[in-house]
XYZ file of C-alpha atoms in Angstrom:
214
model
C 0.000 0.000 0.000
C 2.797 2.419 0.921
C 4.625 1.581 -2.297
C 1.549 2.565 -4.319
C 1.190 5.769 -2.330
C 4.831 6.707 -2.897
C 4.443 6.149 -6.638
C 1.448 8.462 -6.713
C 3.426 11.059 -4.758
C 6.111 10.835 -7.441
C 3.461 11.491 -10.066
C 2.268 14.497 -8.041
C 5.824 15.864 -7.854
C 6.293 15.460 -11.590
C 3.009 17.227 -12.342
C 4.002 20.058 -10.007
C 7.310 20.393 -11.856
C 5.493 20.480 -15.201
C 3.029 23.121 -14.023
C 5.852 25.209 -12.601
C 7.769 24.907 -15.868
C 4.712 26.049 -17.816
C 4.400 29.086 -15.534
C 8.067 29.904 -16.110
C 7.606 29.496 -19.863
C 4.627 31.866 -19.954
C 6.448 34.509 -17.913
C 9.560 34.210 -20.084
C 7.495 34.510 -23.271
C 5.644 37.548 -21.938
C 9.004 39.156 -21.073
C 10.325 38.434 -24.572
C 7.172 39.945 -26.071
C 7.586 43.028 -23.897
C 11.258 43.584 -24.712
C 10.851 42.867 -28.430
C 7.518 44.629 -28.833
C 6.251 41.391 -30.378
C 2.475 41.154 -30.235
C 2.586 37.698 -31.857
C 4.445 36.321 -28.824
C 1.989 38.147 -26.575
C -0.904 36.393 -28.311
C 0.876 33.033 -27.839
C 0.984 33.673 -24.090
C -2.755 34.275 -24.041
C -3.422 31.190 -26.183
C -1.286 28.920 -23.972
C -2.741 30.110 -20.677
C -5.367 27.365 -20.722
C -2.669 24.716 -20.262
C -2.066 25.879 -16.710
C -5.770 25.692 -15.894
C -5.833 22.094 -17.165
C -2.749 21.211 -15.126
C -4.368 22.659 -12.021
C -7.396 20.385 -12.495
C -5.168 17.327 -13.031
C -3.178 17.985 -9.871
C -6.345 18.573 -7.857
C -7.577 15.168 -9.033
C -4.319 13.459 -8.020
C -4.411 15.087 -4.582
C -8.013 14.058 -3.980
C -7.240 10.472 -4.966
C -4.298 10.431 -2.563
C -6.533 11.695 0.232
C -9.512 9.433 -0.462
C -7.934 6.197 -1.666
C -4.830 6.037 0.517
C -4.068 6.429 4.208
C -1.684 9.372 4.399
C 0.178 10.089 7.626
C 0.519 13.628 8.972
C 3.619 14.465 6.931
C 1.907 13.205 3.754
C -1.142 15.320 4.493
C 1.049 18.396 4.732
C 2.652 17.657 1.355
C -0.725 17.120 -0.330
C -2.444 20.125 1.249
C 0.561 22.313 0.390
C 0.347 21.168 -3.237
C -3.342 22.132 -3.356
C -2.516 25.609 -2.048
C 0.482 26.020 -4.351
C -1.384 25.245 -7.558
C -3.791 28.077 -6.783
C -0.845 30.468 -6.715
C 0.620 28.927 -9.879
C -2.705 29.317 -11.680
C -2.755 32.984 -10.704
C 0.811 33.382 -11.940
C -0.395 32.083 -15.299
C -3.293 34.534 -15.265
C -0.946 37.431 -14.564
C 1.408 36.424 -17.367
C -1.661 36.571 -19.630
C -2.566 39.998 -18.226
C 0.936 41.254 -19.038
C 0.617 39.872 -22.563
C -2.722 41.608 -23.045
C -1.261 44.989 -22.099
C 1.648 44.452 -24.510
C -0.817 44.331 -27.402
C -1.801 47.947 -26.569
C 1.739 49.405 -26.490
C 1.599 50.399 -30.190
C 4.949 48.829 -31.004
C 6.860 50.332 -28.072
C 8.822 47.994 -25.827
C 9.778 47.760 -22.171
C 13.422 48.527 -22.913
C 12.923 52.167 -21.970
C 12.656 51.024 -18.337
C 15.515 48.671 -17.493
C 14.191 47.795 -14.030
C 11.214 45.977 -15.567
C 13.692 43.499 -17.065
C 15.259 43.084 -13.615
C 11.816 42.466 -12.097
C 11.029 39.871 -14.744
C 14.305 38.000 -14.244
C 13.864 38.044 -10.471
C 10.296 36.738 -10.586
C 11.198 33.899 -12.973
C 13.969 32.859 -10.576
C 11.568 33.002 -7.617
C 8.967 30.826 -9.354
C 11.597 28.293 -10.436
C 13.211 28.106 -7.011
C 9.912 27.838 -5.143
C 8.865 24.764 -7.154
C 12.335 23.235 -6.854
C 12.169 23.786 -3.093
C 8.890 21.852 -2.936
C 10.194 18.887 -4.905
C 13.495 18.804 -3.010
C 11.861 19.638 0.351
C 14.580 22.253 0.652
C 13.897 24.765 3.404
C 16.946 26.900 2.634
C 15.860 27.323 -0.978
C 12.293 28.153 0.070
C 13.541 30.812 2.492
C 15.821 32.278 -0.162
C 12.720 32.814 -2.333
C 11.062 34.771 0.460
C 14.181 36.907 0.916
C 14.524 37.479 -2.840
C 11.184 39.274 -2.847
C 13.068 42.350 -1.611
C 14.830 42.487 -5.001
C 11.480 42.607 -6.791
C 10.052 45.205 -4.425
C 13.105 47.445 -4.859
C 12.944 47.118 -8.647
C 9.248 48.056 -8.552
C 10.045 51.275 -6.674
C 12.713 52.082 -9.268
C 10.208 51.462 -12.069
C 7.701 53.850 -10.496
C 10.324 56.578 -10.113
C 11.506 56.126 -13.711
C 7.962 56.282 -15.086
C 7.058 59.344 -13.021
C 10.119 61.094 -14.458
C 9.078 60.012 -17.944
C 5.622 61.552 -17.571
C 7.077 64.751 -16.117
C 9.395 65.071 -19.104
C 6.710 64.374 -21.707
C 2.988 64.191 -21.000
C 2.483 62.354 -24.288
C 4.158 59.337 -22.683
C 1.452 59.131 -20.012
C -0.488 56.190 -21.446
C 2.685 54.251 -22.199
C 4.011 54.870 -18.677
C 0.750 53.733 -17.072
C 0.760 50.553 -19.153
C 4.340 49.797 -18.076
C 3.434 50.487 -14.459
C 0.575 47.973 -14.673
C 2.960 45.402 -16.157
C 5.438 46.037 -13.334
C 2.631 45.602 -10.808
C 1.779 42.202 -12.302
C 5.426 41.161 -11.984
C 5.337 42.234 -8.346
C 2.236 40.099 -7.794
C 3.922 37.109 -9.451
C 6.743 37.538 -6.941
C 4.188 37.580 -4.116
C 2.696 34.313 -5.375
C 6.166 32.752 -5.487
C 6.591 33.789 -1.850
C 3.264 32.130 -1.022
C 4.459 28.923 -2.692
C 7.716 29.030 -0.731
C 5.828 29.487 2.539
C 3.680 26.442 1.741
C 6.897 24.508 1.086
C 8.005 25.376 4.590
C 4.643 24.211 5.929
C 4.937 20.899 4.055
C 8.273 20.250 5.765
C 7.794 21.744 9.224
C 4.026 21.944 9.732
C 4.369 25.689 10.394
C 2.903 28.327 8.094
C 3.731 31.996 8.600
C 0.295 33.105 7.469
C -1.465 31.277 10.312
């Protein structure tokens, strides 16, 4: 019985890795679209967003089967319940990558290269998402905590973006719409970082039974 349970846990881990990889892929593609001014790539992000929703449903099904058909001990319950919480955050990450892509289609050919800190935010959030999923699979507390600490990098970059865009508007009012669109994109990157932090905190719960939000 335990052998069967462990095999299903391996399947769960693999599905979590795949969903995390899809989130990373969508973020990376939205960043490429932003920096290249490529609306075709932006449309691809929006078209592929449904994959994450499907993955969320598959993982929910696996978790429910593990809970209903097996006899998980306390540590197993933490792993399964953490996975259920984490996929909610991953699904929202996918939604926000789609939101970024939608805004890109309204930039009229302009790119995000005029605000370097947006690139820094994007790179930082991709790293946070990747590391948070890796921490779950490896049950690595140090890696999970590094994700939480790395959120400061994203927050600092967001402040720099706001200052840059305020200066842009002050210099040329005609850039107002463009600056607001970039600010919204930066805000979505900040939210993606927050979701990565949530995932990392659920990793810590899965290992220790302690969650900072409770």
